[in-house]
Short mmCIF file of C-alpha atoms in Angstrom, two decimals:
data_model
loop_
_atom_site.label_atom_id
_atom_site.label_comp_id
_atom_site.label_asym_id
_atom_site.label_seq_id
_atom_site.Cartn_x
_atom_site.Cartn_y
_atom_site.Cartn_z
CA MET A 1 53.68 111.64 36.04
CA ASN A 2 51.19 108.98 37.08
CA LEU A 3 48.56 110.93 38.99
CA THR A 4 47.57 107.91 41.08
CA VAL A 5 50.79 108.54 43.05
CA PHE A 6 48.67 110.97 45.09
CA HIS A 7 46.20 108.19 45.90
CA ARG A 8 48.48 105.46 47.21
CA ALA A 9 51.28 105.19 49.80
CA PRO A 10 53.28 107.19 50.78
CA ALA A 11 50.40 109.67 50.50
CA THR A 12 47.49 109.79 52.92
CA PHE A 13 44.36 109.78 50.78
CA VAL A 14 40.63 109.08 50.57
CA ARG A 15 40.01 105.57 49.23
CA SER A 16 36.25 105.05 49.33
CA VAL A 17 32.90 106.52 50.33
CA GLU A 18 29.87 104.85 51.96
CA LEU A 19 26.34 106.14 51.43
CA ASN A 20 23.14 105.38 53.31
CA VAL A 21 20.44 105.04 50.65
CA LEU A 22 16.66 104.87 50.64
CA ASP A 23 16.26 102.72 47.52
CA LEU A 24 19.15 100.30 47.14
CA THR A 25 17.93 98.85 43.86
CA ALA A 26 17.48 102.20 42.11
CA MET A 27 20.75 103.58 43.42
CA THR A 28 22.68 100.46 42.39
CA THR A 29 21.20 100.69 38.90
CA PHE A 30 22.19 104.37 38.64
CA TYR A 31 25.78 103.79 39.72
CA ARG A 32 26.13 100.82 37.37
CA GLU A 33 24.40 102.14 34.26
CA ILE A 34 24.99 105.90 34.50
CA ILE A 35 28.22 106.24 36.48
CA GLY A 36 29.70 103.01 35.14
CA LEU A 37 30.85 101.23 38.29
CA GLU A 38 30.62 97.46 38.64
CA ILE A 39 29.38 95.36 41.55
CA LEU A 40 32.10 93.73 43.64
CA ASP A 41 29.85 92.30 46.33
CA LYS A 42 26.18 92.39 47.25
CA LYS A 43 24.62 91.08 50.45
CA ASP A 44 22.51 92.04 53.47
CA GLY A 45 21.41 95.46 52.22
CA ARG A 46 24.92 96.42 51.14
CA VAL A 47 26.44 96.80 47.66
CA GLU A 48 30.15 97.39 46.99
CA LEU A 49 31.02 99.07 43.69
CA ALA A 50 34.39 99.42 41.98
CA ALA A 51 36.04 100.37 38.68
CA GLY A 52 37.75 97.30 37.31
CA GLY A 53 39.52 96.40 40.56
CA LYS A 54 39.08 94.63 43.86
CA THR A 55 38.96 97.77 45.99
CA PRO A 56 35.51 99.33 46.48
CA LEU A 57 35.26 103.00 45.54
CA LEU A 58 31.65 103.31 46.67
CA VAL A 59 29.53 101.35 49.13
CA LEU A 60 25.74 101.66 49.17
CA ARG A 61 23.87 100.41 52.21
CA THR A 62 20.30 100.54 53.41
CA SER A 63 18.18 99.53 56.39
CA GLU A 64 14.66 100.05 57.71
CA THR A 65 15.87 103.00 59.81
CA VAL A 66 17.32 105.11 56.96
CA HIS A 67 15.37 108.34 56.50
CA PRO A 68 15.62 111.22 53.98
CA LYS A 69 18.30 113.86 54.48
CA HIS A 70 17.53 116.99 56.42
CA PRO A 71 18.15 120.22 54.46
CA ARG A 72 21.12 122.44 55.29
CA ARG A 73 23.04 120.08 57.55
CA THR A 74 26.64 118.87 57.60
CA GLY A 75 27.63 115.88 55.49
CA LEU A 76 28.49 115.25 51.86
CA TYR A 77 28.86 118.08 49.36
CA HIS A 78 30.27 115.71 46.77
CA PHE A 79 32.64 112.82 46.29
CA ALA A 80 34.94 112.96 43.28
CA LEU A 81 35.90 110.18 40.89
CA LEU A 82 39.25 110.87 39.21
CA LEU A 83 39.64 109.56 35.67
CA PRO A 84 43.03 108.83 34.08
CA SER A 85 42.76 111.21 31.10
CA ARG A 86 40.89 113.95 29.27
CA ALA A 87 39.80 111.36 26.72
CA ASP A 88 38.17 109.35 29.53
CA LEU A 89 36.40 112.47 30.77
CA GLY A 90 35.15 113.24 27.27
CA THR A 91 33.81 109.70 26.90
CA ALA A 92 32.04 109.98 30.27
CA VAL A 93 30.50 113.37 29.38
CA ARG A 94 29.26 112.02 26.05
CA HIS A 95 27.70 109.05 27.87
CA LEU A 96 25.98 111.30 30.44
CA SER A 97 24.66 113.53 27.65
CA ARG A 98 23.19 110.59 25.78
CA HIS A 99 21.29 109.62 28.92
CA GLY A 100 19.99 113.15 29.44
CA ILE A 101 21.81 113.65 32.76
CA PRO A 102 22.05 117.34 33.75
CA ILE A 103 25.62 118.38 34.53
CA GLY A 104 27.57 121.40 35.61
CA ALA A 105 31.15 121.90 34.44
CA ALA A 106 34.25 123.81 35.50
CA ASP A 107 37.91 124.35 34.75
CA HIS A 108 39.66 124.54 38.14
CA LEU A 109 43.13 125.34 36.71
CA VAL A 110 44.41 122.06 38.19
CA SER A 111 41.60 119.89 36.83
CA GLU A 112 38.64 119.69 34.46
CA ALA A 113 35.41 118.58 36.11
CA VAL A 114 31.74 117.89 35.62
CA TYR A 115 29.17 117.77 38.39
CA LEU A 116 25.89 115.91 38.81
CA GLU A 117 23.65 114.37 41.46
CA ASP A 118 22.48 110.83 42.00
CA PRO A 119 18.74 110.06 42.36
CA GLU A 120 18.85 110.80 46.11
CA GLY A 121 20.62 114.14 45.78
CA ASN A 122 24.20 113.12 46.60
CA GLY A 123 26.75 115.26 44.80
CA ILE A 124 29.18 113.62 42.38
CA GLU A 125 32.19 115.13 40.64
CA ILE A 126 33.85 113.33 37.73
CA TYR A 127 37.16 114.89 36.75
CA ARG A 128 40.58 114.57 35.25
CA ASP A 129 43.73 116.26 36.54
CA LEU A 130 46.00 118.44 34.48
CA PRO A 131 49.65 117.34 34.70
CA PRO A 132 51.11 118.49 38.06
CA ASP A 133 53.84 120.48 36.31
CA GLN A 134 51.05 122.74 35.01
CA TRP A 135 49.69 123.51 38.48
CA LYS A 136 50.71 126.94 39.72
CA TRP A 137 51.78 127.35 43.35
CA ASP A 138 52.07 130.51 45.41
CA GLY A 139 54.25 129.25 48.20
CA ALA A 140 52.29 126.52 49.99
CA GLU A 141 49.01 127.24 48.17
CA VAL A 142 47.97 125.98 44.77
CA ARG A 143 46.03 128.26 42.42
CA MET A 144 42.52 127.00 41.86
CA ALA A 145 39.50 128.75 40.39
CA THR A 146 36.10 127.99 38.91
CA GLU A 147 36.25 128.94 35.25
CA PRO A 148 34.11 127.81 32.31
CA LEU A 149 35.10 124.39 31.01
CA ASP A 150 35.87 124.01 27.32
CA LEU A 151 33.32 121.21 26.87
CA PRO A 152 33.70 121.01 23.06
CA ALA A 153 37.42 120.32 23.51
CA VAL A 154 36.74 117.73 26.22
CA LEU A 155 34.17 115.98 24.01
CA ALA A 156 36.54 116.12 21.04
CA ALA A 157 39.12 114.25 23.11
CA ALA A 158 36.79 111.28 23.57
CA ASP A 159 38.31 108.43 21.58
CA ALA A 160 36.55 105.31 22.78
CA LYS A 161 33.16 103.70 23.18
CA TRP A 162 31.71 104.00 26.69
CA GLU A 163 32.46 100.83 28.63
CA GLY A 164 32.06 102.12 32.15
CA MET A 165 34.56 103.76 34.45
CA PRO A 166 38.17 103.10 33.37
CA PRO A 167 40.05 100.54 35.49
CA ASP A 168 42.47 103.18 36.83
CA THR A 169 39.67 105.36 38.24
CA VAL A 170 40.25 106.31 41.89
CA MET A 171 38.43 108.31 44.54
CA GLY A 172 40.16 111.61 43.94
CA HIS A 173 38.78 113.56 46.90
CA ILE A 174 35.79 114.21 49.11
CA HIS A 175 34.18 117.60 49.78
CA LEU A 176 32.22 118.05 52.99
CA HIS A 177 29.73 120.43 54.53
CA VAL A 178 31.04 121.25 58.03
CA SER A 179 29.75 123.41 60.85
CA ASP A 180 32.99 125.28 61.67
CA LEU A 181 35.97 125.71 59.35
CA GLU A 182 38.59 126.26 62.03
CA GLU A 183 37.52 123.21 64.03
CA ALA A 184 37.52 121.18 60.81
CA ARG A 185 40.98 122.48 59.94
CA ARG A 186 42.29 121.43 63.36
CA PHE A 187 40.80 117.97 62.98
CA TYR A 188 41.97 117.28 59.42
CA GLY A 189 45.19 119.25 59.70
CA ASP A 190 46.57 119.05 63.24
CA GLY A 191 44.90 115.67 63.72
CA LEU A 192 44.93 113.65 60.50
CA GLY A 193 47.91 115.51 59.03
CA PHE A 194 46.51 117.10 55.85
CA LYS A 195 47.86 120.52 54.90
CA VAL A 196 45.85 123.55 53.76
CA VAL A 197 46.63 124.16 50.09
CA SER A 198 43.88 126.60 49.08
CA HIS A 199 41.37 129.05 50.56
CA TYR A 200 37.98 129.88 49.04
CA PRO A 201 35.20 132.01 50.50
CA GLN A 202 33.90 129.94 53.44
CA ALA A 203 35.93 126.94 52.25
CA LEU A 204 39.30 125.23 52.69
CA PHE A 205 41.06 122.62 50.60
CA MET A 206 43.59 120.25 52.19
CA SER A 207 45.93 117.57 50.89
CA ASP A 208 48.93 115.37 51.46
CA SER A 209 52.07 114.87 49.35
CA GLY A 210 51.54 117.97 47.21
CA TYR A 211 48.18 117.07 45.69
CA HIS A 212 45.75 119.92 44.92
CA HIS A 213 43.27 118.48 47.43
CA HIS A 214 42.16 115.25 49.02
CA ILE A 215 39.70 116.99 51.38
CA GLY A 216 37.40 119.94 50.69
CA LEU A 217 35.58 121.66 53.56
CA ASN A 218 32.92 124.35 53.44
CA THR A 219 30.32 126.11 55.58
CA TRP A 220 28.05 126.96 52.65
CA ASN A 221 25.09 125.39 54.50
CA GLY A 222 25.74 127.81 57.37
CA LYS A 223 28.08 128.01 60.33
CA GLY A 224 27.04 125.92 63.31
CA VAL A 225 24.63 123.72 61.36
CA LEU A 226 23.68 120.34 62.84
CA PRO A 227 24.90 116.91 61.69
CA GLN A 228 22.64 114.75 59.57
CA GLY A 229 22.71 111.86 62.06
CA PRO A 230 23.74 108.21 61.59
CA ASP A 231 20.44 107.02 60.06
CA SER A 232 20.13 109.81 57.51
CA ALA A 233 20.39 109.08 53.83
CA GLY A 234 23.62 110.47 52.40
CA LEU A 235 27.14 110.14 53.72
CA ALA A 236 27.56 107.24 56.13
CA ALA A 237 31.37 107.22 56.26
CA PHE A 238 34.50 107.53 54.17
CA THR A 239 37.86 105.80 54.40
CA VAL A 240 41.17 107.62 54.80
CA VAL A 241 44.20 105.43 54.08
CA PHE A 242 47.54 106.09 55.78
CA PRO A 243 50.87 104.87 54.37
CA ASN A 244 51.37 102.41 57.25
CA ASP A 245 50.22 101.59 60.77
CA THR A 246 52.84 103.87 62.31
CA THR A 247 51.49 106.97 60.58
CA ARG A 248 47.92 105.92 61.36
CA SER A 249 48.75 105.41 65.03
CA ALA A 250 50.48 108.78 65.13
CA ALA A 251 47.38 110.44 63.67
CA ALA A 252 45.17 108.67 66.21
CA GLY A 253 47.44 109.94 68.97
CA ARG A 254 47.24 113.49 67.70
CA LEU A 255 43.44 113.27 67.53
CA ARG A 256 43.32 112.07 71.15
CA SER A 257 45.53 114.94 72.28
CA LEU A 258 43.09 117.34 70.59
CA GLY A 259 40.07 115.78 72.26
CA TRP A 260 38.78 113.46 69.50
CA GLU A 261 38.87 109.81 70.53
CA PRO A 262 39.05 107.16 67.78
CA SER A 263 37.33 103.89 68.60
CA GLY A 264 38.28 100.37 67.60
CA ALA A 265 41.67 99.17 66.40
CA GLY A 266 43.42 98.17 63.19
CA ASP A 267 41.26 98.58 60.10
CA ARG A 268 38.21 98.89 62.35
CA MET A 269 39.45 102.18 63.79
CA THR A 270 36.88 104.94 63.30
CA VAL A 271 36.46 108.54 64.38
CA SER A 272 33.92 111.30 63.75
CA ASP A 273 35.02 114.80 62.80
CA PRO A 274 33.66 117.83 64.72
CA SER A 275 30.69 117.99 62.31
CA GLY A 276 29.68 114.37 62.79
CA ASN A 277 31.19 113.00 59.56
CA ARG A 278 32.39 109.44 60.26
CA ILE A 279 35.83 108.33 59.03
CA LEU A 280 37.42 104.89 58.85
CA LEU A 281 41.18 105.08 59.43
CA ALA A 282 42.81 102.36 57.30
#
């Protein structure tokens, strides 16, 4: 099964992430040379980065008002780049190792993942999915865990020279720090339409179309913590794509009925979740 089916219509999915950055030049260099994305467009303090396509996966932007992140606030925990295969993951891990990049690693039962941070402390996951027929479901919930990753086996699978992120790389999911799990569940579930597919201590994972998760939510920074604010370095916004305008309009209507008012129209429609995380509804 082509795993990108979970990241295109008829699924609702996360397409791209925007970061406020303090040093646009250094961050662009990191995401090009270490992460392996390529520049799509660059102008007016904004750089769009992709993986062999015309759709940005990551947007970096800066201004004179951007300030360092406050500790223990809501915002980005990590964004996750999904690679097509274990061989691609092995090639990426070998590349990171050669550049001396510290990583964490985990086997999540549904995926194999490595974790790192960019120069400004934004969390990044790079992972590959196991085939969906190997995922184990208990009713409506998928079994996930954090087990040691067999890194030697992942590295042994690497079969190509590093040439950057593979063209079929997509934004697999986003994981957010939030201030209240139940409010976040109402927003992303009752509002945007994602379903809860897994519970962790102080965390929820939500998805559409039977994926293991498109959205991760946690209160590991504390319940009731404050938002970072619009001029903080870190997460500026992320884009959620709906299958069509009808489903997007329906989601906007549900959000309004719950007390969250999207602004704008068409592909300029935006809304902030209860923790201040800004979302573009595409």
